[in-house]
Coordinates of C-alpha atoms in Angstrom, one line a residue:
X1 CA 209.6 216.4 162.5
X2 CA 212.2 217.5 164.8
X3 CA 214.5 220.4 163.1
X4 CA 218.4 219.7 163.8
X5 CA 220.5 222.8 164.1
X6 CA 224.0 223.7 162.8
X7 CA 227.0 222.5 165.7
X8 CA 229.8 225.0 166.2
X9 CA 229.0 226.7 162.8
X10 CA 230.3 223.3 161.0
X11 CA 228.0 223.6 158.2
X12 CA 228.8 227.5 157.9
X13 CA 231.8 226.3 157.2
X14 CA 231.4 223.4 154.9
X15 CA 229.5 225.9 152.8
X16 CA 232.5 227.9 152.1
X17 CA 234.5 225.2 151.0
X18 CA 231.4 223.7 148.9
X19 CA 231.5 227.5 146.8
X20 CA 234.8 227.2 146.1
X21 CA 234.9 223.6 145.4
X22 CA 232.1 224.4 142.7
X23 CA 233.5 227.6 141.8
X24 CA 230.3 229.6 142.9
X25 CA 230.3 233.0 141.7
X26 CA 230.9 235.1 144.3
X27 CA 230.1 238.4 142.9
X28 CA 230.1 240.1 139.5
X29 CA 233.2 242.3 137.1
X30 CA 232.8 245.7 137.1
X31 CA 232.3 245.6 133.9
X32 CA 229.2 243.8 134.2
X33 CA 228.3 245.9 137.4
X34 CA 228.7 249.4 135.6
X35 CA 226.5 248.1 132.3
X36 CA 223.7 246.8 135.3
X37 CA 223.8 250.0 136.7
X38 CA 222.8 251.9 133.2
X39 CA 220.4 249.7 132.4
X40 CA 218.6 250.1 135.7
X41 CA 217.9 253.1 134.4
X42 CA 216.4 253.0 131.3
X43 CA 212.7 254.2 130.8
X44 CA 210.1 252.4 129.8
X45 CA 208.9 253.7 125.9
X46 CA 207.7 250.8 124.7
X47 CA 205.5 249.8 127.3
X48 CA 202.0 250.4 127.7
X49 CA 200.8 251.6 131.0
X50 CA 198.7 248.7 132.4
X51 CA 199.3 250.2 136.3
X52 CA 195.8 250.5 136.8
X53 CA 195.2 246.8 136.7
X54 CA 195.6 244.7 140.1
X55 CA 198.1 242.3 140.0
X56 CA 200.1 240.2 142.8
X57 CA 203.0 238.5 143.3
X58 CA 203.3 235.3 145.2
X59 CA 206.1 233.5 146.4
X60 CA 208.3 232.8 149.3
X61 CA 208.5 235.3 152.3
X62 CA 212.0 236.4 151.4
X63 CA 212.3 236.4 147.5
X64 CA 213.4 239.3 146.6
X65 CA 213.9 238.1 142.5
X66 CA 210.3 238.0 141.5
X67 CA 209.5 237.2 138.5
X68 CA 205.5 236.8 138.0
X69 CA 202.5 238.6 138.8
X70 CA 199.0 238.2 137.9
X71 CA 195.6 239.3 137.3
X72 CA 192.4 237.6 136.7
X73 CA 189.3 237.9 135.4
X74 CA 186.0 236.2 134.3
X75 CA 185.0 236.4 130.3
X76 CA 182.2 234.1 130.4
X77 CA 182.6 230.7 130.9
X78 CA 186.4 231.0 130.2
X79 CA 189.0 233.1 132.7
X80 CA 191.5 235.0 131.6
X81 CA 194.9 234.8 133.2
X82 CA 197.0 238.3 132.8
X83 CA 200.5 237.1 133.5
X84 CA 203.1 239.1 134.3
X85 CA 206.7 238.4 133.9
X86 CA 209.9 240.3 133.8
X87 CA 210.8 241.8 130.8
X88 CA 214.5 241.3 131.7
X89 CA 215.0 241.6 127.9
X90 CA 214.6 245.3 128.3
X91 CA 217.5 245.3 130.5
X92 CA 219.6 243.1 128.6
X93 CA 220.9 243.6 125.5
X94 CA 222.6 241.0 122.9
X95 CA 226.1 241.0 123.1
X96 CA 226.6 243.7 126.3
X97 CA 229.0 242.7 129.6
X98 CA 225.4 241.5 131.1
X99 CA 224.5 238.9 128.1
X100 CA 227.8 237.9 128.2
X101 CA 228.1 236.8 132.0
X102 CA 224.6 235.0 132.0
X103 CA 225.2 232.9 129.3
X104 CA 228.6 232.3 131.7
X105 CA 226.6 231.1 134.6
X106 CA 222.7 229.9 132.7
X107 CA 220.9 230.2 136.0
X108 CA 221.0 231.4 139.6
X109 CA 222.4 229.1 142.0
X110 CA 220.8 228.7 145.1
X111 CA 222.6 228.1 148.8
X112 CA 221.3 228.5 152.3
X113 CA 224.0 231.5 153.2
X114 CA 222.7 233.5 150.0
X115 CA 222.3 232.6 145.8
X116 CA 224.7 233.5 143.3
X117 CA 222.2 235.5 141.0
X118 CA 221.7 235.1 137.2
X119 CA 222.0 239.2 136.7
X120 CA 223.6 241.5 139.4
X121 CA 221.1 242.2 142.2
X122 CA 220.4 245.8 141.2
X123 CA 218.5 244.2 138.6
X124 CA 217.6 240.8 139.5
X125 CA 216.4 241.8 142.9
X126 CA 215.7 245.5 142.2
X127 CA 214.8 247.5 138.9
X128 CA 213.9 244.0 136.7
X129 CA 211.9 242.3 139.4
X130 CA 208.2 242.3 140.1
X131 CA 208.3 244.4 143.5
X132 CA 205.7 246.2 144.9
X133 CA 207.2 249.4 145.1
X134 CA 207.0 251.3 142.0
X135 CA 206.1 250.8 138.1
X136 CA 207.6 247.3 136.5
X137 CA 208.5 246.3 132.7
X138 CA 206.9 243.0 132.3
X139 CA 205.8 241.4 129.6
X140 CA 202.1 240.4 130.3
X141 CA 200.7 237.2 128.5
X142 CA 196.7 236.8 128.4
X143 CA 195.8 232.9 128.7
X144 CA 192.4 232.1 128.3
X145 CA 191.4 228.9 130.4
X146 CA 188.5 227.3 129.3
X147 CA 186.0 224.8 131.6
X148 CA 188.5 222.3 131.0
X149 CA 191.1 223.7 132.0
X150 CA 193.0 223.9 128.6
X151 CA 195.0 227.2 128.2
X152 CA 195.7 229.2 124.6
X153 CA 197.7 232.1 124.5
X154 CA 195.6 235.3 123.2
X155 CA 198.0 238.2 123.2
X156 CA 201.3 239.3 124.8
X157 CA 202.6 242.9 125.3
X158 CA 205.0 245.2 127.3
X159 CA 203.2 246.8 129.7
X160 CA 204.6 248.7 132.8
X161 CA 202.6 247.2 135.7
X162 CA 202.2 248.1 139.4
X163 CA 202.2 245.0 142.1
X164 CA 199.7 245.8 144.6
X165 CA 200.4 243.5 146.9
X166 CA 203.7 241.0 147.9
X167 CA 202.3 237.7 148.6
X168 CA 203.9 235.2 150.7
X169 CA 203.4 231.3 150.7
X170 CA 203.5 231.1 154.2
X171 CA 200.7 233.7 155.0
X172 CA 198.6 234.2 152.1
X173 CA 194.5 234.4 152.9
X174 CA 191.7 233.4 150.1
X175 CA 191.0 237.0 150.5
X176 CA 194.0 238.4 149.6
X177 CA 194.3 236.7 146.5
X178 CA 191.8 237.4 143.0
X179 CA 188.5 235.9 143.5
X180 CA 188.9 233.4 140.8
X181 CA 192.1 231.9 141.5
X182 CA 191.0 228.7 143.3
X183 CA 189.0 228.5 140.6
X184 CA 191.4 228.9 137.6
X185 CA 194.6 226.6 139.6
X186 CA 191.6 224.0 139.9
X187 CA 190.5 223.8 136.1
X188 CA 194.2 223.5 135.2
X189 CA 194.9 220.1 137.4
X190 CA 191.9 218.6 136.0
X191 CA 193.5 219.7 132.7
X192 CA 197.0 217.8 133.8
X193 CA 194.7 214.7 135.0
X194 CA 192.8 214.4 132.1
X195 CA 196.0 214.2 130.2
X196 CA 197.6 211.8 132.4
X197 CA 200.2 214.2 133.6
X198 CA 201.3 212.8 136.8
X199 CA 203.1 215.7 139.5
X200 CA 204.2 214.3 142.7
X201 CA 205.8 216.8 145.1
X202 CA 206.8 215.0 148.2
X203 CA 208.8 217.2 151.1
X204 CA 212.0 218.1 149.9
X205 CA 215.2 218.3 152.5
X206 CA 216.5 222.1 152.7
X207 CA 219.4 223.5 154.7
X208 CA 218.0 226.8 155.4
X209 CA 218.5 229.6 157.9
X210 CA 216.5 230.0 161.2
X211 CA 215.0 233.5 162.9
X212 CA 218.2 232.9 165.2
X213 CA 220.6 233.1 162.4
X214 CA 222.2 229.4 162.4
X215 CA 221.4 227.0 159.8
X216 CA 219.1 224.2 160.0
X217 CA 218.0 220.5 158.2
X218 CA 214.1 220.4 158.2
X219 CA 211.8 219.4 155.4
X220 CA 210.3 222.2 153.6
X221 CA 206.6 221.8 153.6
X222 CA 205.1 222.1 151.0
X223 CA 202.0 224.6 150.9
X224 CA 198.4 224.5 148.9
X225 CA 199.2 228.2 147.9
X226 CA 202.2 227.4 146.2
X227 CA 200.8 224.3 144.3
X228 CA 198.2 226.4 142.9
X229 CA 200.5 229.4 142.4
X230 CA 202.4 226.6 139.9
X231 CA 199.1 225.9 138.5
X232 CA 199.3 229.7 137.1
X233 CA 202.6 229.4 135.5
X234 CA 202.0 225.8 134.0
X235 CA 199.4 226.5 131.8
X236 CA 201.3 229.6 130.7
X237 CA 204.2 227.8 129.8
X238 CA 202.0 225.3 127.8
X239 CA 200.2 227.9 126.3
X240 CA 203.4 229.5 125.2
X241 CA 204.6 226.2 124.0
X242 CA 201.6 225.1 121.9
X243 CA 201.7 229.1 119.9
X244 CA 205.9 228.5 119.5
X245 CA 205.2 224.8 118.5
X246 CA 202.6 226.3 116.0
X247 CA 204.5 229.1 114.5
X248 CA 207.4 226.8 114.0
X249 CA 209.9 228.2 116.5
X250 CA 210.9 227.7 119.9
X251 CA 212.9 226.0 122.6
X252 CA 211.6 223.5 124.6
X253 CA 211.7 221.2 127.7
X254 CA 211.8 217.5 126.6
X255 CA 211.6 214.7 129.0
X256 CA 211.5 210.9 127.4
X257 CA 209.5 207.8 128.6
X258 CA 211.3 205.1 130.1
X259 CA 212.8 202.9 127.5
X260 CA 211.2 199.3 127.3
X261 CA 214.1 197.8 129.8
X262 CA 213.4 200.3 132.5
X263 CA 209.7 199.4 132.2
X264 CA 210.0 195.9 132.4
X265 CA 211.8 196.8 135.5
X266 CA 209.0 198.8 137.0
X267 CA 206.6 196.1 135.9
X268 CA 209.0 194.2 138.8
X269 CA 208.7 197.3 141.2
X270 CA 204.8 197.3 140.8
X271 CA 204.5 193.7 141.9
X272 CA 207.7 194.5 144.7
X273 CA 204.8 197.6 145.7
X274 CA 201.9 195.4 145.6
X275 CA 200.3 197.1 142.6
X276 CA 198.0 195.5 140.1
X277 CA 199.4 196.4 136.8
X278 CA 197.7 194.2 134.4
X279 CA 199.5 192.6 131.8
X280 CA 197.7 194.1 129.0
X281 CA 198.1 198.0 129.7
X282 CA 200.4 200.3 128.4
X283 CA 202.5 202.4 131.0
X284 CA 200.8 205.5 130.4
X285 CA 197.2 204.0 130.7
X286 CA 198.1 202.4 134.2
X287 CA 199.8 205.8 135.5
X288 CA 196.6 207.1 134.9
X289 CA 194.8 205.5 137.7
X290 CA 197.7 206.1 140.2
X291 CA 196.5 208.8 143.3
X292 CA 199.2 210.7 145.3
X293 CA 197.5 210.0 148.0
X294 CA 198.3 206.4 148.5
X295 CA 202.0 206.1 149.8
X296 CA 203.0 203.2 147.5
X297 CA 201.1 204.0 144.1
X298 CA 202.8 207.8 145.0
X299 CA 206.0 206.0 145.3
X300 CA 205.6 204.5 142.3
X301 CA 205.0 207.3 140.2
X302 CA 208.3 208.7 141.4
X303 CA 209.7 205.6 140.6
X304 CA 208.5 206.4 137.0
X305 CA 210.2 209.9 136.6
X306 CA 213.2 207.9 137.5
X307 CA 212.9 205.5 135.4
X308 CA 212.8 208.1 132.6
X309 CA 216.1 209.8 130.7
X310 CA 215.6 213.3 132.8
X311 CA 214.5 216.7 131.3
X312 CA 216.8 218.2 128.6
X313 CA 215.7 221.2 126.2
X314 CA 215.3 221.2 122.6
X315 CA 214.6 223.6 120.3
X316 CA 212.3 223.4 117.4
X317 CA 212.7 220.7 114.3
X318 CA 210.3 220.2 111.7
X319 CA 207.9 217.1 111.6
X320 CA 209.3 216.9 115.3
X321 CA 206.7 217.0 118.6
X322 CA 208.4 218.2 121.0
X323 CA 207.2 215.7 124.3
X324 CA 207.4 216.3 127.8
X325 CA 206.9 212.7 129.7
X326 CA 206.1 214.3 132.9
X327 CA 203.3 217.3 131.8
X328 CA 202.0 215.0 129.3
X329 CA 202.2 217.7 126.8
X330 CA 204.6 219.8 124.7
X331 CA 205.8 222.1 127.3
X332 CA 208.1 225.6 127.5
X333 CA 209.7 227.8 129.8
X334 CA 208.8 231.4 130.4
X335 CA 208.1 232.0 133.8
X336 CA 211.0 232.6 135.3
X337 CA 213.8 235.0 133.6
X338 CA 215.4 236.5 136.4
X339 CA 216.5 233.1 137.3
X340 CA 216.6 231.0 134.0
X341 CA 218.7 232.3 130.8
X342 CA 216.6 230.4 128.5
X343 CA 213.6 231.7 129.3
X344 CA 214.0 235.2 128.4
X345 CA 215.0 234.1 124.6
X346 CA 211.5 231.8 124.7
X347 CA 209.4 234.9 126.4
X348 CA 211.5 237.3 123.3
X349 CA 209.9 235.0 121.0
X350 CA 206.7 234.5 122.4
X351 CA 206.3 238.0 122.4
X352 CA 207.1 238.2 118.9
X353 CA 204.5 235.5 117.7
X354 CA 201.5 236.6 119.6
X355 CA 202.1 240.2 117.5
X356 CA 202.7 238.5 114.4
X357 CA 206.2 239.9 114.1
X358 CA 209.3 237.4 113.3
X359 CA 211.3 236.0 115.8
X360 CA 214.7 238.0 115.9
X361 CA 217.7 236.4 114.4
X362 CA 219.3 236.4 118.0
X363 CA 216.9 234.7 119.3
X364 CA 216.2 232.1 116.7
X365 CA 220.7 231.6 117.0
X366 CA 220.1 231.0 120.9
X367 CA 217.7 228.2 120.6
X368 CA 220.5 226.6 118.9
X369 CA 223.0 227.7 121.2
X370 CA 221.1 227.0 124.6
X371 CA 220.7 223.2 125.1
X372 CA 224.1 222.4 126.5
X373 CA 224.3 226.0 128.2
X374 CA 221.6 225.1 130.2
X375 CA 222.3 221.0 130.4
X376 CA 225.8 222.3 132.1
X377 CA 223.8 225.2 134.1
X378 CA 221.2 222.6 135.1
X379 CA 223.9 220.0 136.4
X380 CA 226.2 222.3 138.1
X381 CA 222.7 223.1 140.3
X382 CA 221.3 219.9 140.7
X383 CA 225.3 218.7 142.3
X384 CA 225.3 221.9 144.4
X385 CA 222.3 221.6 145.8
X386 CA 222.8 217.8 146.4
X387 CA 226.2 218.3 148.0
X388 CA 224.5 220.6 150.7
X389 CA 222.2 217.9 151.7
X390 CA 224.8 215.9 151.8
X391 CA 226.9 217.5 153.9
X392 CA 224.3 218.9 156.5
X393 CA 223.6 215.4 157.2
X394 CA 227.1 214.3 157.4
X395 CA 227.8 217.3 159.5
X396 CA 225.1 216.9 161.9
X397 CA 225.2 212.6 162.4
X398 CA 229.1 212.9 162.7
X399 CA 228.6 212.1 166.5
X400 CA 226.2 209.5 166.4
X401 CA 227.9 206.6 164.6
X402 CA 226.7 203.4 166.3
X403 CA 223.3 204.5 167.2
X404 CA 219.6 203.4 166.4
X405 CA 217.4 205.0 164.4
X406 CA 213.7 204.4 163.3
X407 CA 213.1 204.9 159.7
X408 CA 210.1 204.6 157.2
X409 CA 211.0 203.1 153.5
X410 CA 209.6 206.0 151.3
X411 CA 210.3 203.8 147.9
X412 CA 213.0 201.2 146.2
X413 CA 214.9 201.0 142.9
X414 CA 217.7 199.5 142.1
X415 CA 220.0 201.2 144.4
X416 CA 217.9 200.0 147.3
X417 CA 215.1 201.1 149.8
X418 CA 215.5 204.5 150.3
X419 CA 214.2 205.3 154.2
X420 CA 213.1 208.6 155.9
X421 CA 214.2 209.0 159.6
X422 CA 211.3 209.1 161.7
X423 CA 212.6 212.1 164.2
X424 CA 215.5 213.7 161.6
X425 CA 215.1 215.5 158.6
X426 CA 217.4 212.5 157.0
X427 CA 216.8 210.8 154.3
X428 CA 219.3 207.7 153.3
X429 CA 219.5 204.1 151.6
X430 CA 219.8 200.6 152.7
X431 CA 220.1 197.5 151.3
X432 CA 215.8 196.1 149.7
X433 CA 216.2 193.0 151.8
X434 CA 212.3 192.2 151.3
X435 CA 211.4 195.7 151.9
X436 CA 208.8 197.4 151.0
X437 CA 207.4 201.2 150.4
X438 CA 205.7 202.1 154.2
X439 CA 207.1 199.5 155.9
X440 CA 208.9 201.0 159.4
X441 CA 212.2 200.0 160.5
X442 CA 215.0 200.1 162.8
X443 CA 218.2 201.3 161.2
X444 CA 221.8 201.4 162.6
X445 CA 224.0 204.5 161.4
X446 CA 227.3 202.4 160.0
X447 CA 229.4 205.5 159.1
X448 CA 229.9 208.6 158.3
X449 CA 232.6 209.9 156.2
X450 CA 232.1 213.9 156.5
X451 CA 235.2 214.4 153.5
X452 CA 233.2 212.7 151.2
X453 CA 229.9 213.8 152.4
X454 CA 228.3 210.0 153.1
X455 CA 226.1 208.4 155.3
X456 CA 226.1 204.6 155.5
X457 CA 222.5 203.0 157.6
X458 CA 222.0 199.4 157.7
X459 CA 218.7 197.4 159.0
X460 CA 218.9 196.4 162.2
X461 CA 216.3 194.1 162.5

């Protein structure tokens, strides 16, 4: 796939306005600096020392905000997963200048000239993260996974930890890793199988910066070691879900079904794909039998996240079952509280459950408070990152109106076929016009309207 650099430093640019058009953070109040740097400091008393136990981070090459680690070992038949995650709550305390400004922003925002970090980087990319440098606060969950790959939470402490090693996607070995990992990431997707849990990760566009320091549009591949590195922190978070779900508390990710109108349209989309959905079987059932591996039946699927109302979070009702479409299961998140406010009031809680204490009043008031925090938080991402797509391809097609391109159709709903240049990291729409999910074709770049960050393609035959 050929890899199209940035021209005269116009996407540089556009990024700058796109920060302040979105009103990216660009750094934090002293305030919230001076209470960062005082917590950076504070010892670890209620932590038990668990340094001499190996655990490893893995993530990409340049993360700096890490937030897991693990450990592994066999009891059994069963393996226990030791995993690690920042105990950011030890930094953080209700109602300081550092609460106060991450329930401001709800999550770290993400751009290709640098993030705009949930906590100050002297703790989201320094004392609070998972480096291998020194001794860690973590709080350490114990999942037991069984043959089949179901996961149950069996304890959950502070411990100080001490990363051994700093793992990246892009160069991690087998041996480098804990010899049951392959293992334990391959019980837990026959686990999401057998519940009819349907992931599909196809390569995501990314504007990100090159070894020569200008910004590039290339498809982010997407690695085996990070798949199964997922695998670790899914059946935590359903571990953790199932124990909050069971002890009546909690905060959850919810994710509907489509509504019976959106499926009678994918019962159109299935035929339009040339899939035999018969009559007779329920949406879930025929998911079930869909492979990633074929391009149309993985087109569909995505078609059938789509087709759903988008994941929200909830917290805990009575009578209710929390439901997460998409993990085919009830379904938390803990993994990830340098980057995600919610998740260290679900980790506080957890933590609280697995010792059979009660979950603090603050925390209990935040599931309450959360949902549209992190709905607005959620959004705000989902535009930004969006708008950078958008105008990287704007940016670099501005001088190319008129031309030919080929282009594969990667799937269709009702806003068209959407197509995949063959030799740009592009992706765009055109009108269906009897098109279907594989077919190649030859597209004609219309317009392109860099103000408004648009691409317009037609088929050209």
């Amino acid at each position: 796939m050929k890899t199209i650099v940035d021209p005269d430093r116009a996407l540089a640019d556009g990024l700058a306005a796109l920060r302040a058009e979105f009103q990216v953070p660009a750094g934090f109040p002293p305030a919230v600096l001076a209470a960062a740097e005082a917590a950076a400091c504070r010892p670890f008393t209620e932590h038990a020392d668990r340094t001499a136990m190996r655990f490893v981070t893995l993530d990409p090459a340049s993360s700096t905000d890490l937030d897991q680690a693990f450990a592994i070992e066999q009891a059994g038949g069963d393996i226990l997963l030791h995993y690690a995650i920042a105990d950011v709550a030890w930094f953080v305390t209700d109602g300081d200048a550092i609460d106060a400004e991450t329930w401001t922003r709800g999550e770290t925002l993400y751009l290709p000239d640098g993030k705009a970090g949930l906590h100050p980087p002297i703790l989201g990319e320094q004392a609070a993260s998972l480096l291998p440098n020194g001794d860690r606060a973590a709080v350490i969950f114990t999942v037991r996974v069984g043959g089949d790959g179901k996961s149950v939470l069996e304890g959950a402490e502070r411990a100080v930890i001490r990363s051994a090693a700093k793992l990246a996607y892009e160069t991690v070995t087998p041996e480098d890793l804990p010899p049951d990992f392959e293992e334990l990431a391959r019980r837990i997707d026959a686990a999401e199988t057998a519940r009819g849990a349907a992931r599909v990760d196809p390569p995501e566009q990314e504007v990100a910066r090159g070894d020569d320091g200008r910004l590039r549009l290339a498809f982010r591949p997407r690695r085996i070691s990070e798949d199964r590195n997922a695998a670790l922190s899914l059946a935590t978070n359903l571990a953790v879900a199932d124990a909050l779900q069971a002890h009546r508390t909690g905060l959850f990710r919810v994710m509907a079904g489509p509504n019976p109108g959106a499926i009678a349209r994918l019962r159109h989309t299935a035929e339009a794909f040339g899939l035999d959905w018969p009559a007779g079987q329920s949406l879930d059932q025929f998911s079930q039998v869909l492979s990633a591996n074929d391009p149309r039946q993985a087109a569909f699927m995505l078609a059938i996240r789509r087709a759903g109302n988008g994941a929200s979070y909830a917290p805990y009702r009575d009578g209710v079952t929390p439901w997460h479409t998409a993990m085919a299961a009830t379904y938390a998140q803990a993994t990830a509280p340098l980057r995600r406010l919610a998740d260290r009031y679900v980790i506080r809680a957890a933590l609280a459950v697995a010792n059979g204490q009660p979950v603090p009043d603050a925390v209990s008031a935040a599931f309450e408070r959360l949902p549209p925090v992190m709905a607005r938080a959620d959004a705000r991402s989902g535009q930004i990152e969006r708008a950078v797509i958008d105008l990287a391809e704007t940016v670099l097609l501005a001088d190319h109106e008129g031309e030919l391109f080929t282009a594969t159709v990667t799937d269709i709903d009702d806003r068209g076929a959407r197509i995949q240049l063959c030799d740009r990291p592009v992706v765009a729409r055109v009108a269906t016009d009897g098109l279907h999910p594989g077919d190649t074709i030859r597209v004609k770049l219309d317009g392109v309207d860099m103000a408004r960050r648009m691409i317009r393609f037609e088929a050209a035959g």
